[in-house]
Short mmCIF file of C-alpha atoms in Angstrom, two decimals:
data_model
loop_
_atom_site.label_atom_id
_atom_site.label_comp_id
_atom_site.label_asym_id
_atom_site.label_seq_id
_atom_site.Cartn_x
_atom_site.Cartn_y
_atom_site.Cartn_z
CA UNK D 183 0.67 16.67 32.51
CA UNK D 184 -2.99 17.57 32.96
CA UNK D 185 -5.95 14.75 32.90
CA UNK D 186 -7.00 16.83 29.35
CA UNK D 187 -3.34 16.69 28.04
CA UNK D 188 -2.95 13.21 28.56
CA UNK D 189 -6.45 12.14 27.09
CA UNK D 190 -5.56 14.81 24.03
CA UNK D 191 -2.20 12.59 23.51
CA UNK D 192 -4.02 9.52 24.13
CA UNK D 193 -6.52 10.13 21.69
CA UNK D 194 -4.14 11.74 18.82
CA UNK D 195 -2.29 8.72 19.14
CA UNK D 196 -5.11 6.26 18.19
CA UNK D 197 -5.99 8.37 15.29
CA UNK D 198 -1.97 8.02 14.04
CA UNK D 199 -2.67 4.32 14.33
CA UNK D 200 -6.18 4.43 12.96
CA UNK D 201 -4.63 6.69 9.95
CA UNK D 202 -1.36 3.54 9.65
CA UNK D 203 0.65 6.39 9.40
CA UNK D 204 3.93 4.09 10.19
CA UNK D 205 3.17 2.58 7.47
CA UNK D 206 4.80 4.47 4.32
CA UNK D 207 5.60 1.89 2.52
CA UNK D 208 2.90 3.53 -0.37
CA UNK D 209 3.65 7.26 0.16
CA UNK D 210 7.50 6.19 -1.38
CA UNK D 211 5.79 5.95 -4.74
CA UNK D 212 6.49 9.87 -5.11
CA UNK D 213 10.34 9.30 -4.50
CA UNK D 214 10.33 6.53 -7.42
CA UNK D 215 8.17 9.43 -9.32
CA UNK D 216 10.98 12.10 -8.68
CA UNK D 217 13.76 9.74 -9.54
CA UNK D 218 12.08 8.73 -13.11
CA UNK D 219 11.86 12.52 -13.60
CA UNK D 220 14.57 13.82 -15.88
CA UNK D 221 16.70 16.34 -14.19
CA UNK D 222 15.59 19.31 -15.37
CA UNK D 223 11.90 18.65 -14.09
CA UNK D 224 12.62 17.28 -10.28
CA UNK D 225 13.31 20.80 -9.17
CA UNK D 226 11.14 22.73 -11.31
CA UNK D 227 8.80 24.71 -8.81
CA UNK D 228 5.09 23.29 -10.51
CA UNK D 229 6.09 19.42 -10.87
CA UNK D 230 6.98 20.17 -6.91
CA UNK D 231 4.42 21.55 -5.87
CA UNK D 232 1.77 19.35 -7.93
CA UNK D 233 3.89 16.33 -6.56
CA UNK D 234 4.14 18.10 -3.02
CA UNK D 235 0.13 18.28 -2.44
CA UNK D 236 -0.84 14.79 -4.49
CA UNK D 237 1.14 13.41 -1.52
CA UNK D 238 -0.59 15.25 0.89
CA UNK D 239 -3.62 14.20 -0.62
CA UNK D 240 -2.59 10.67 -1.07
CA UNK D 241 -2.21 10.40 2.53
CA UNK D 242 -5.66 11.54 3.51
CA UNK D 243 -7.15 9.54 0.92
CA UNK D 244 -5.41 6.36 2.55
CA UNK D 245 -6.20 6.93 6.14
CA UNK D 246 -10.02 7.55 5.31
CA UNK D 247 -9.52 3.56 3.35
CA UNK D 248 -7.96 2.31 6.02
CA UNK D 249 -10.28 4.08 8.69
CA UNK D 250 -13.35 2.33 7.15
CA UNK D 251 -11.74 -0.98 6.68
CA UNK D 252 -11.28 -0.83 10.65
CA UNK D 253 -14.97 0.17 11.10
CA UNK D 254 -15.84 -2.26 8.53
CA UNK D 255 -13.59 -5.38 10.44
CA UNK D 256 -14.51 -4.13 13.53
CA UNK D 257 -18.28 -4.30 12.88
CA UNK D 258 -18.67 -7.86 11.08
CA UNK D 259 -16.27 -9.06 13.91
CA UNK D 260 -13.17 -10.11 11.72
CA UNK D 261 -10.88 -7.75 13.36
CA UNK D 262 -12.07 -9.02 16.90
CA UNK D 263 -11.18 -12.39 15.51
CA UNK D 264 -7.92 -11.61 13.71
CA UNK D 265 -6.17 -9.66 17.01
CA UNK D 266 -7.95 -11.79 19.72
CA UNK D 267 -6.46 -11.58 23.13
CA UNK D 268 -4.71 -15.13 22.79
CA UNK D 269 -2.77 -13.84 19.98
CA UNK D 270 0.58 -12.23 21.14
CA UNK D 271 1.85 -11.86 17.81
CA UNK D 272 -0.77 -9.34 16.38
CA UNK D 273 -1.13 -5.98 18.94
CA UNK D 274 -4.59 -5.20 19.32
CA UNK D 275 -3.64 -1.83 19.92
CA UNK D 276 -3.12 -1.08 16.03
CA UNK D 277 -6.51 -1.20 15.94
CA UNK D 278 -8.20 1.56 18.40
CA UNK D 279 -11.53 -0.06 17.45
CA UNK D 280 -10.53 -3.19 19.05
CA UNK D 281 -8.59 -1.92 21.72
CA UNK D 282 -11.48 0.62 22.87
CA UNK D 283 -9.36 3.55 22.68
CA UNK D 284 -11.80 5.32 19.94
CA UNK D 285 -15.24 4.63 19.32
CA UNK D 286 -17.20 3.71 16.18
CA UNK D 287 -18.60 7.41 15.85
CA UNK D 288 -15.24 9.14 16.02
CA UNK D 289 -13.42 6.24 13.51
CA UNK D 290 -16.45 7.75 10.92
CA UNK D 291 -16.24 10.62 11.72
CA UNK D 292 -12.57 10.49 11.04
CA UNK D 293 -12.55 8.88 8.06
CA UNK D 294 -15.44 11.66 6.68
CA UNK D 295 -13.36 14.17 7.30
CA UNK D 296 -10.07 12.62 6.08
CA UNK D 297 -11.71 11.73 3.20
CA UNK D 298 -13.07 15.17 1.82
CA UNK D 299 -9.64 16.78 2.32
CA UNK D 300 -8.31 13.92 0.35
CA UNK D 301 -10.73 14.71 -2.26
CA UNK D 302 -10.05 18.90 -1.84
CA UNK D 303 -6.21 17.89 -2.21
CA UNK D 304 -5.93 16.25 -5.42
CA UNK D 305 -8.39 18.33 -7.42
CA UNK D 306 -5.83 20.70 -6.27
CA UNK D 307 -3.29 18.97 -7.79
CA UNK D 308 -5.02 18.43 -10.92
CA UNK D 309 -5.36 22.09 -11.20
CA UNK D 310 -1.94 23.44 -11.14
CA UNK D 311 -0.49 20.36 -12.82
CA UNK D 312 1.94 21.03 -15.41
CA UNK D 313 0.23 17.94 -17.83
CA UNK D 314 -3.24 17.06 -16.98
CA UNK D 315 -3.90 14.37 -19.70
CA UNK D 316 -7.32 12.75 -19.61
CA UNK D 317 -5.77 9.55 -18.58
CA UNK D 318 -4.12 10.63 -15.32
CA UNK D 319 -7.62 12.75 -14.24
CA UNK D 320 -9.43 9.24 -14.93
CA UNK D 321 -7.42 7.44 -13.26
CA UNK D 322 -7.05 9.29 -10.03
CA UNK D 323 -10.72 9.91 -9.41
CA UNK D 324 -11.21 5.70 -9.95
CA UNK D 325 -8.78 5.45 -7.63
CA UNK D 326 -10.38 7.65 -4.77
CA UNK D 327 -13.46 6.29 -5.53
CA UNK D 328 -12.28 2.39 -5.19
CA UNK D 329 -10.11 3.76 -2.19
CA UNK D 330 -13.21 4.63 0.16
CA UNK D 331 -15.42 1.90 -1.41
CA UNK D 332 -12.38 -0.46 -0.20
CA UNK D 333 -14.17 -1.74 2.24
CA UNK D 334 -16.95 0.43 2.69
CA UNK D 335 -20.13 1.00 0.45
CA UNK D 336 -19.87 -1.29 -2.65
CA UNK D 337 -16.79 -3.57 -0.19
CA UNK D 338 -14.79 -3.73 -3.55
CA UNK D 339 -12.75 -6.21 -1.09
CA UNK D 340 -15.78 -8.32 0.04
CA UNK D 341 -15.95 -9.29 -3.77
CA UNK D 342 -13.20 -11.44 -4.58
CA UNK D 343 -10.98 -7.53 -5.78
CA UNK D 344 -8.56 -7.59 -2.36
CA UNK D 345 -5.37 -8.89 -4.02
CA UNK D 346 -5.93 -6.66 -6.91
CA UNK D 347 -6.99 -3.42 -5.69
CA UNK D 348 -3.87 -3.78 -3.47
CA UNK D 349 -1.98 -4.02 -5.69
CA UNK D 350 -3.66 -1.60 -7.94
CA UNK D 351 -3.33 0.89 -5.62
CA UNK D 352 0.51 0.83 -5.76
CA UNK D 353 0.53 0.93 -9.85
CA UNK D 354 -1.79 4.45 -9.55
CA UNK D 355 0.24 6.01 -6.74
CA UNK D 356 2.77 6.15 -9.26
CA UNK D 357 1.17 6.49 -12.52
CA UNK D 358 -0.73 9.41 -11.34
CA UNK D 359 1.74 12.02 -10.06
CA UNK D 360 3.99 10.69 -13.20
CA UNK D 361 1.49 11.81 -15.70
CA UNK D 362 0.58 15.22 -13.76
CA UNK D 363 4.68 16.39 -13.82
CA UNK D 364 5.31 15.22 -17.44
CA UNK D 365 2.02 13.95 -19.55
CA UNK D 366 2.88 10.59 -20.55
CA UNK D 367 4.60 7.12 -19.50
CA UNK D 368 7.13 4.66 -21.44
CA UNK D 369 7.31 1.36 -20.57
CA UNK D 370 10.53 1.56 -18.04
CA UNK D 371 7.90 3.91 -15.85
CA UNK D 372 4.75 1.16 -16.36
CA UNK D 373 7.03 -1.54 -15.52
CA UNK D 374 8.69 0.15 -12.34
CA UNK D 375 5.10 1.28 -11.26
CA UNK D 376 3.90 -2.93 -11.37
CA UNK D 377 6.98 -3.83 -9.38
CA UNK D 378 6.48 -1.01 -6.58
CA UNK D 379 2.59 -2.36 -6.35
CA UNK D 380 3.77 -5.79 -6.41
CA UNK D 381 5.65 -5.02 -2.93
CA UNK D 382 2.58 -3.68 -1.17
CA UNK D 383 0.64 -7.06 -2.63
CA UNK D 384 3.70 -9.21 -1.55
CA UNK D 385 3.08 -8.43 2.14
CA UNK D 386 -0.50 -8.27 1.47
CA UNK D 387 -0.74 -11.72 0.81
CA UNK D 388 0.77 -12.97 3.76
CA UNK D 389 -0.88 -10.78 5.94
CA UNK D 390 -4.46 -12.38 4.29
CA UNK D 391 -2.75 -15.97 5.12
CA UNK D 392 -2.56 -15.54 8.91
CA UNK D 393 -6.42 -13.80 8.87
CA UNK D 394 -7.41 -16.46 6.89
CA UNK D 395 -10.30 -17.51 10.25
CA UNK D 396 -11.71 -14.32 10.75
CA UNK D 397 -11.93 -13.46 6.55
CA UNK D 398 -13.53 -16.78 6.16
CA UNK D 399 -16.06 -16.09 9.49
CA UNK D 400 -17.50 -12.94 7.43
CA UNK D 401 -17.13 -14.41 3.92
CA UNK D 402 -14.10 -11.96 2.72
CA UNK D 403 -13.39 -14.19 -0.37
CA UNK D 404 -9.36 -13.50 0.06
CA UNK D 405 -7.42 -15.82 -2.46
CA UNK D 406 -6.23 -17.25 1.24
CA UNK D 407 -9.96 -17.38 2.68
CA UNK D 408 -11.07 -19.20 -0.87
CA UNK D 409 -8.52 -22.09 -1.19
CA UNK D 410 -6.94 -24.58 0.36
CA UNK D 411 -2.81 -24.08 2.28
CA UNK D 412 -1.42 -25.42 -0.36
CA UNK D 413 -3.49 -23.28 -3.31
CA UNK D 414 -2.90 -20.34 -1.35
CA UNK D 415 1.14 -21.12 -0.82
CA UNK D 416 1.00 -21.88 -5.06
CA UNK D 417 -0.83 -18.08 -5.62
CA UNK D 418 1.66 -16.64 -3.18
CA UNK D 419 4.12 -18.21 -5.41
CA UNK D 420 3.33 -17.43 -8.51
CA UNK D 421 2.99 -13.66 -7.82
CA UNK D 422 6.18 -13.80 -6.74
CA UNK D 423 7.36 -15.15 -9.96
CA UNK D 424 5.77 -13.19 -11.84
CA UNK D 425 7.82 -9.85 -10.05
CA UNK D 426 10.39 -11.94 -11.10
CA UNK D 427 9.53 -12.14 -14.34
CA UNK D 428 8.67 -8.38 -14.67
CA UNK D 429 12.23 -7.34 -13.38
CA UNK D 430 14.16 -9.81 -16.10
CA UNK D 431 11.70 -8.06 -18.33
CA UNK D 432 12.51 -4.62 -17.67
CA UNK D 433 15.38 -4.01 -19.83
CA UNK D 434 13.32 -5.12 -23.02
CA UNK D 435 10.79 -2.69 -21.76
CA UNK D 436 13.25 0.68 -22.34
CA UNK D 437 14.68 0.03 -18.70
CA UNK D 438 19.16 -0.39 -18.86
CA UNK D 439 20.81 -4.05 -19.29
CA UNK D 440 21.95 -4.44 -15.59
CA UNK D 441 18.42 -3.40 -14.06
CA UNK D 442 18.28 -7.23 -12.81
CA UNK D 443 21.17 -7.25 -11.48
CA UNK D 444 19.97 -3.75 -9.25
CA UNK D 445 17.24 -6.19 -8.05
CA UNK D 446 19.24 -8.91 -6.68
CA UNK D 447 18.65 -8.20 -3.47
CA UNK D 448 14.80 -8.14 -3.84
CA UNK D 449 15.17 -11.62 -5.88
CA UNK D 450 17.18 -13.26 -3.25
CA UNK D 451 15.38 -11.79 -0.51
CA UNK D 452 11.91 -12.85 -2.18
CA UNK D 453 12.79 -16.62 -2.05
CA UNK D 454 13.59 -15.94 1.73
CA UNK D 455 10.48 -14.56 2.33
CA UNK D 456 8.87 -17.50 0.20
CA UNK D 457 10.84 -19.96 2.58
CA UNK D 458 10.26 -18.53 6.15
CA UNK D 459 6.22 -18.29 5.08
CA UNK D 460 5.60 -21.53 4.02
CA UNK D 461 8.44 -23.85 4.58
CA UNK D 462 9.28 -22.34 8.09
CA UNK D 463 5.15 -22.10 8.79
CA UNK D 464 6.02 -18.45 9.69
CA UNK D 465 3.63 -16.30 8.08
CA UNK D 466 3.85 -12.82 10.11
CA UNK D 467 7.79 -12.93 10.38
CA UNK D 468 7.09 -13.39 6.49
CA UNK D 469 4.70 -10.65 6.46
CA UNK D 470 7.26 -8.23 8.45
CA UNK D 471 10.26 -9.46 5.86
CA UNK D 472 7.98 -8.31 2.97
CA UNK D 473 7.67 -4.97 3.92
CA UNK D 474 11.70 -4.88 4.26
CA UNK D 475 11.86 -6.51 0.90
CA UNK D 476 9.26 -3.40 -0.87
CA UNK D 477 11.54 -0.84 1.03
CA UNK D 478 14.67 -2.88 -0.39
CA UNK D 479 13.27 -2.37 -3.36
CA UNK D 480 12.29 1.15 -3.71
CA UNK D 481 16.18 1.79 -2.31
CA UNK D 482 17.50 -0.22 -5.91
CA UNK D 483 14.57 1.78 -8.38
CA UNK D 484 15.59 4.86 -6.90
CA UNK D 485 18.96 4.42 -7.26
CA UNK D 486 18.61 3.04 -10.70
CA UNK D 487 16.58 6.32 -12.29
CA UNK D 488 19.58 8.16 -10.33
CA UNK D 489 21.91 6.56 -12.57
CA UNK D 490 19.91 6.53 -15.85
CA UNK D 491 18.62 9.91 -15.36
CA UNK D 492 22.06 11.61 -14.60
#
């Protein structure tokens, strides 16, 4: 391999972990979208290709976010703080900022360009969407806008909105493509587009628990950063009841009578995750269990609208 072939590799491998792209855990919102679909629309050619390049879009839109949160951490230090060399458990090396592998220029630069095409992508899909209510097109251009103003610009995350814009984000990654392909939602769609936002939030959380020094250092008001342990362990908690709460809800909200029962494994596996965190003082084996729990998840709502939607 040739000194330019390696550097190429070396460098298009930082910008895969600048971009998270091993993290998908939001691009699955399209599969929950195709399984609420009814059968005669999840092969029709336009919901396709509308759904086909919102993803595309969706994941441009995300890596020029998460590009400027990592300029953004990087800058006011937090990120130096969070993945400091004494810390085995977090690898500086998911962040190229920190691990000197790209430099501040080329992590803007990046996120620039990401996030026009982002922008180019779903105005596309707006265009040849079968439905284009006024609802959908509102919502999708608030939620590029708050995407790149994450923590960039206005910091929506600097102001006390982290926990709900994460969230947030999850309940429009669904809603969105949903209303392009057929117009309208029911309540079984609203209340499966909560509980896959609730997953990315129920990670979240945890993840904001263990950065809780470096948030605090550069006054990122995180619910974890603004409490004390024990008011942070209580919000952690009560989010979790309240998914709870949403799934024993579901069936009054249009969704079938067993639909709990589907989510077992997320219920049981939520109290586990609740345990290991803050019983077990094990916040980023929590963290990694959370993102196994929103995967879990997705796995029971798709196979749910498989069966409903037969």
């Amino acid at each position: 391999m040739t000194a330019l072939a390696a550097t190429t590799r070396t460098r298009g491998s930082a910008y895969f972990r600048l971009a998270k792209l091993d993290i998908l855990d939001y691009y699955l919102g399209v599969v929950v979208v195709w399984t609420l679909l009814v059968p005669a629309l999840r092969f029709d050619a336009g919901v396709l290709t509308t759904t086909g390049v919102f993803l595309l879009g969706e994941v441009f839109v995300i890596a020029a976010m998460v590009a400027l949160d990592d300029l953004t951490g990087y800058r006011d230090g937090s990120d130096v703080t969070n993945y400091s060399p004494d810390d085995p458990a977090r690898r500086r090396y998911r962040k190229p900022l920190v691990a000197g592998t790209l430099t501040e220029d080329q992590v803007l630069r990046f996120a620039q360009v990401t996030g026009v095409v982002g922008a180019l992508l779903w105005l596309a899909a707006i265009a040849i969407a079968p439905h284009t209510p006024l609802w959908t097109v509102v919502l999708i251009a608030v939620t590029y806008f708050f995407s790149l103003q994450y923590s960039w610009g206005v910091k929506l995350s600097y102001h006390g909105f982290q926990e709900f814009f994460i969230a947030g984000l999850g309940w429009a990654l669904v809603l969105a493509p949903y209303g392009l392909a057929t117009g309208a939602v029911d309540g079984f769609v609203l209340a499966q587009a909560l509980l896959f936002g609730l997953g990315p939030l129920l990670f979240g959380v945890y993840s904001n628990t263990n950065d809780v020094v470096g948030d605090r250092s550069v006054g990122r008001p995180t619910v974890a950063a603004l409490t004390s342990p024990r008011g942070n362990m209580v919000f952690v908690i009560a989010v979790s009841a309240a998914e709870l709460a949403l799934v024993l809800a579901v069936p009054v909200l249009g969704g079938p009578w067993w639909f709990p029962l589907a989510l077992l494994p997320t219920i049981a596996l939520r109290a586990r995750q609740v345990w290991i965190g803050f019983a077990r003082h094990d916040i980023l084996r929590a963290r990694k269990l959370g993102i196994r729990i929103h995967r879990i998840t997705v796995l029971a709502l798709v196979v749910v609208n498989l069966v409903v939607w037969t």
